[in-house]
XYZ file of C-alpha atoms in Angstrom:
323
model
C 103.804 156.420 85.135
C 106.297 156.756 87.948
C 109.074 154.145 88.224
C 108.748 152.485 91.698
C 111.812 150.569 92.617
C 111.348 149.816 96.363
C 108.478 148.969 98.677
C 108.365 149.353 102.385
C 105.814 147.253 104.420
C 104.577 147.864 107.913
C 101.835 146.721 110.295
C 100.007 149.328 112.384
C 97.354 149.374 115.043
C 96.118 146.170 116.726
C 97.659 142.903 115.589
C 95.421 140.429 113.803
C 95.926 136.851 112.640
C 96.871 136.842 109.003
C 99.047 139.852 109.076
C 102.037 137.656 108.633
C 100.429 136.096 105.565
C 99.946 139.537 104.125
C 103.578 140.512 104.850
C 104.741 137.319 103.163
C 102.522 138.026 100.080
C 103.919 141.601 99.734
C 107.554 140.456 100.131
C 107.330 137.482 97.743
C 105.210 139.251 95.096
C 107.436 142.317 95.336
C 110.629 140.334 94.804
C 108.917 138.348 91.989
C 108.347 141.633 90.160
C 111.846 142.933 90.781
C 111.296 145.366 93.674
C 113.480 145.826 96.674
C 111.368 145.185 99.638
C 112.090 146.734 103.045
C 110.472 145.758 106.369
C 109.556 148.505 108.792
C 109.403 147.323 112.353
C 106.985 148.654 115.000
C 104.718 150.607 112.514
C 105.115 154.316 112.066
C 107.292 154.427 115.162
C 109.769 152.332 113.275
C 109.438 154.466 110.165
C 110.305 157.632 112.135
C 113.231 155.999 113.821
C 114.679 154.186 110.908
C 113.968 150.721 112.179
C 114.004 149.396 108.535
C 115.726 146.392 106.953
C 115.861 144.699 103.586
C 113.686 141.581 103.392
C 114.361 138.434 101.259
C 112.391 135.404 100.243
C 113.770 133.668 103.349
C 112.692 136.549 105.543
C 109.170 135.404 105.316
C 109.734 131.655 105.479
C 107.722 129.827 108.129
C 105.494 132.676 109.218
C 102.282 132.133 107.283
C 100.819 130.007 110.086
C 101.852 132.350 112.906
C 99.524 134.848 114.641
C 100.530 138.445 115.474
C 103.009 140.230 113.248
C 106.689 139.514 112.744
C 107.198 143.179 112.005
C 105.464 144.127 115.339
C 103.347 147.109 115.904
C 103.313 150.021 118.299
C 101.459 153.283 119.025
C 103.117 156.377 117.732
C 101.714 159.696 119.063
C 104.554 161.506 117.241
C 103.239 160.410 113.948
C 99.878 162.250 114.590
C 101.750 165.572 114.357
C 102.870 167.228 111.144
C 106.494 167.190 112.328
C 106.288 163.462 112.891
C 104.908 162.909 109.459
C 107.665 164.979 107.900
C 110.325 162.943 109.912
C 108.761 159.692 108.611
C 108.731 160.951 105.017
C 112.365 162.058 105.441
C 113.430 158.614 106.764
C 111.722 156.926 103.919
C 113.794 158.954 101.501
C 116.934 158.089 103.552
C 116.205 154.355 102.897
C 115.209 154.960 99.284
C 111.575 153.977 99.709
C 109.196 154.987 96.857
C 106.157 153.358 98.306
C 104.743 151.793 101.505
C 102.244 149.107 102.019
C 100.387 149.675 105.335
C 98.575 146.742 106.925
C 96.064 147.893 109.533
C 92.849 149.749 110.149
C 91.336 153.137 109.366
C 93.724 154.987 111.672
C 96.658 153.378 109.904
C 95.203 154.345 106.552
C 94.843 157.983 107.587
C 98.557 157.951 108.499
C 99.226 156.424 105.060
C 97.156 159.250 103.445
C 99.230 161.851 105.290
C 102.394 160.256 103.927
C 101.086 160.323 100.393
C 101.042 164.132 100.626
C 104.877 163.954 100.882
C 105.388 162.071 97.666
C 105.171 158.461 98.776
C 102.916 155.942 96.925
C 100.839 154.230 99.700
C 98.639 151.163 99.625
C 96.451 150.133 102.605
C 95.531 146.490 103.375
C 92.693 146.099 105.888
C 93.855 144.048 108.939
C 91.773 144.077 112.096
C 89.815 141.470 113.899
C 86.854 143.884 114.359
C 85.906 143.851 110.649
C 84.953 147.536 111.068
C 86.615 149.139 108.038
C 83.888 150.813 105.997
C 85.280 150.304 102.505
C 85.715 146.572 102.803
C 83.334 143.700 103.422
C 86.102 141.790 105.123
C 89.337 142.419 107.100
C 92.191 140.158 107.672
C 91.975 138.449 111.046
C 88.216 138.538 111.435
C 87.475 134.884 110.553
C 90.189 133.638 112.995
C 88.816 135.838 115.751
C 85.291 134.480 115.156
C 86.482 130.911 115.322
C 88.564 131.606 118.448
C 85.417 133.059 120.230
C 83.217 130.281 118.899
C 85.582 127.625 120.346
C 85.700 129.357 123.755
C 81.892 129.815 123.860
C 81.264 126.162 122.994
C 83.346 125.199 125.995
C 81.683 127.712 128.230
C 78.302 126.431 127.102
C 79.281 122.826 128.290
C 79.810 124.013 131.871
C 76.818 126.485 131.749
C 74.581 123.470 130.870
C 76.055 121.290 133.677
C 75.240 123.968 136.292
C 72.119 125.507 134.752
C 73.851 128.814 134.593
C 73.746 131.956 132.602
C 77.081 132.778 131.069
C 77.925 136.286 130.095
C 80.808 136.488 127.572
C 82.481 139.822 126.753
C 84.177 139.884 123.399
C 86.206 142.514 121.509
C 84.570 145.250 119.546
C 84.888 148.723 121.089
C 82.909 150.472 118.373
C 81.748 147.550 116.264
C 79.663 144.526 117.226
C 80.435 142.212 114.299
C 82.230 139.635 116.371
C 79.467 139.629 119.025
C 76.692 139.440 116.578
C 78.002 136.666 114.247
C 79.196 134.480 117.095
C 75.888 135.002 118.794
C 74.173 133.618 115.615
C 76.703 130.741 115.350
C 76.407 129.671 118.923
C 72.753 130.364 119.772
C 73.056 133.131 122.321
C 69.898 134.270 123.937
C 71.082 137.873 124.046
C 73.594 139.906 122.044
C 74.443 143.494 123.154
C 76.096 145.678 120.480
C 77.683 149.148 120.802
C 75.680 150.228 117.703
C 72.293 149.467 119.324
C 70.718 150.814 122.438
C 69.057 148.272 124.734
C 66.760 148.194 127.702
C 67.904 145.799 130.503
C 64.561 144.261 131.391
C 63.138 144.049 127.837
C 66.264 143.067 125.976
C 68.082 140.914 128.534
C 65.832 139.735 131.378
C 62.754 138.952 129.314
C 64.415 136.632 126.747
C 66.060 134.697 129.542
C 62.935 134.343 131.595
C 60.901 133.354 128.500
C 63.556 130.763 127.714
C 63.357 129.319 131.198
C 59.649 129.139 130.894
C 60.120 127.051 127.640
C 62.296 124.652 129.602
C 65.818 125.979 128.855
C 68.483 125.003 131.390
C 71.320 127.366 130.398
C 71.639 130.783 128.758
C 74.303 132.688 126.794
C 74.657 136.517 126.810
C 77.267 138.055 124.540
C 78.522 141.561 125.293
C 80.675 143.568 122.904
C 83.364 145.420 124.801
C 82.006 148.749 123.544
C 79.037 148.078 125.625
C 81.228 146.795 128.551
C 80.342 145.758 132.029
C 80.052 141.871 131.603
C 80.586 141.470 135.316
C 77.879 143.946 136.164
C 75.449 142.369 133.612
C 76.018 138.910 135.177
C 75.418 140.273 138.778
C 72.241 141.967 137.644
C 70.852 138.976 135.819
C 71.398 136.771 138.878
C 69.911 139.368 141.186
C 66.736 139.750 139.098
C 66.174 136.119 137.963
C 67.833 134.094 140.724
C 69.688 132.220 137.862
C 73.380 131.671 138.771
C 75.387 133.758 136.386
C 79.041 133.967 135.518
C 81.020 136.477 133.459
C 84.021 135.627 131.164
C 86.116 138.368 129.500
C 88.056 136.773 126.608
C 90.361 139.734 126.031
C 93.425 139.454 123.828
C 93.152 135.753 123.263
C 90.897 136.872 120.397
C 93.945 138.572 118.665
C 96.290 135.532 118.736
C 96.435 132.209 117.271
C 97.153 130.580 113.925
C 95.127 132.208 111.143
C 92.343 130.190 109.426
C 92.673 129.103 105.809
C 90.300 131.892 104.817
C 92.484 134.566 106.542
C 95.624 133.173 104.998
C 94.245 133.059 101.541
C 92.635 136.531 101.791
C 95.856 138.021 103.127
C 97.726 136.483 100.191
C 95.351 137.928 97.624
C 95.255 141.451 99.216
C 99.119 141.444 99.638
C 99.695 140.391 96.000
C 96.988 143.003 94.684
C 98.878 145.730 96.618
C 102.149 144.906 94.836
C 100.462 144.618 91.450
C 99.124 148.131 91.760
C 102.555 149.416 92.574
C 104.013 147.515 89.655
C 101.671 149.542 87.456
C 102.743 152.775 89.074
C 99.492 153.143 91.029
C 99.405 154.365 94.599
C 97.190 155.970 97.226
C 94.702 153.157 97.227
C 93.185 150.762 99.750
C 92.682 147.041 98.946
C 89.100 145.856 99.742
C 86.818 142.949 99.392
C 83.665 144.032 97.462
C 81.016 141.561 96.137
C 83.585 138.845 97.056
C 86.199 140.320 94.781
C 89.494 141.814 95.887
C 89.596 145.311 94.383
C 91.062 148.741 95.132
C 89.543 152.066 96.114
C 91.131 155.558 96.180
C 92.210 156.283 99.784
C 90.218 159.357 100.384
C 87.044 157.684 99.102
C 87.821 154.599 101.175
C 88.255 156.647 104.425
C 84.904 158.332 103.735
C 82.913 155.069 103.617
C 80.942 153.834 106.589
C 79.859 150.326 107.470
C 76.694 149.562 109.507
C 75.421 146.442 111.306
C 72.790 144.706 109.138
C 69.316 144.796 110.758
C 68.539 141.507 109.092
C 71.381 139.822 111.018
C 70.061 141.252 114.295
C 66.641 140.012 113.445
C 68.008 136.596 112.565
C 69.923 136.416 115.861
C 66.706 136.950 117.837
C 64.714 134.441 115.776
C 67.306 131.666 116.160
C 67.715 132.317 119.850
C 64.156 131.402 120.675
């Protein structure tokens, strides 16, 4: 078993509510077990450039309720090159880092895997609002994003009812429709458009709206995942064909921010502590995941090979409940 003395922690990719809770868990668990814990600012960019500092118990005080990431995050094209990876590994050695905990998505984990080839023990923690990491049933930030969208949609529904409108809401999810589908079920959307599923405009959008109107409905909700795109165009086409006044709303980055929910805070705490416990036992090159409602770990190559697909049963449920 290799003796690990220090842990670096960074956040990479898009920010997500709950990342601060995960950072806090890594720092406090690490110090509890006698590790030196170093914060790495601005993701892999900060690792390459040595933007690294020692963290204390007080470093993570008063952050568990905050959205975003106190360590910040940034794109790093340099890290996608072998030279950049070597520079990052060299800088880790300069600061005496034996291991790094990476909080982010699949792209972040691929970077962690590359670092492991240079002797660093790495642990990945899934943090993304899209919930699109194949190896894990849940990712930090997803529950908060769902609640943010649900709150916005409930408000939009009020004005849609008042004016007998169709509201087209575009939510995040470039390649994954988990936010769109689950909020659609929670809020009773007539139509949900997902990047994973092809659709026909007349059959899958216009027909449900017209059938709803014929049953006496006075307002309509269409949710569009950003991977499908074109919420403004969808709204214009609905109004053109049906004569129903239609308005588009693009929520954008409001979905990334805000104070994390209890579920995200607790899940982040569990995953952060699990990462440190593995390193305490000399175990690295793993990804922390939620499987069968248990926080477990999977070998990083295996984790990266795993895929996640939208459940057809959920799509069917969405359609049944929208009638």
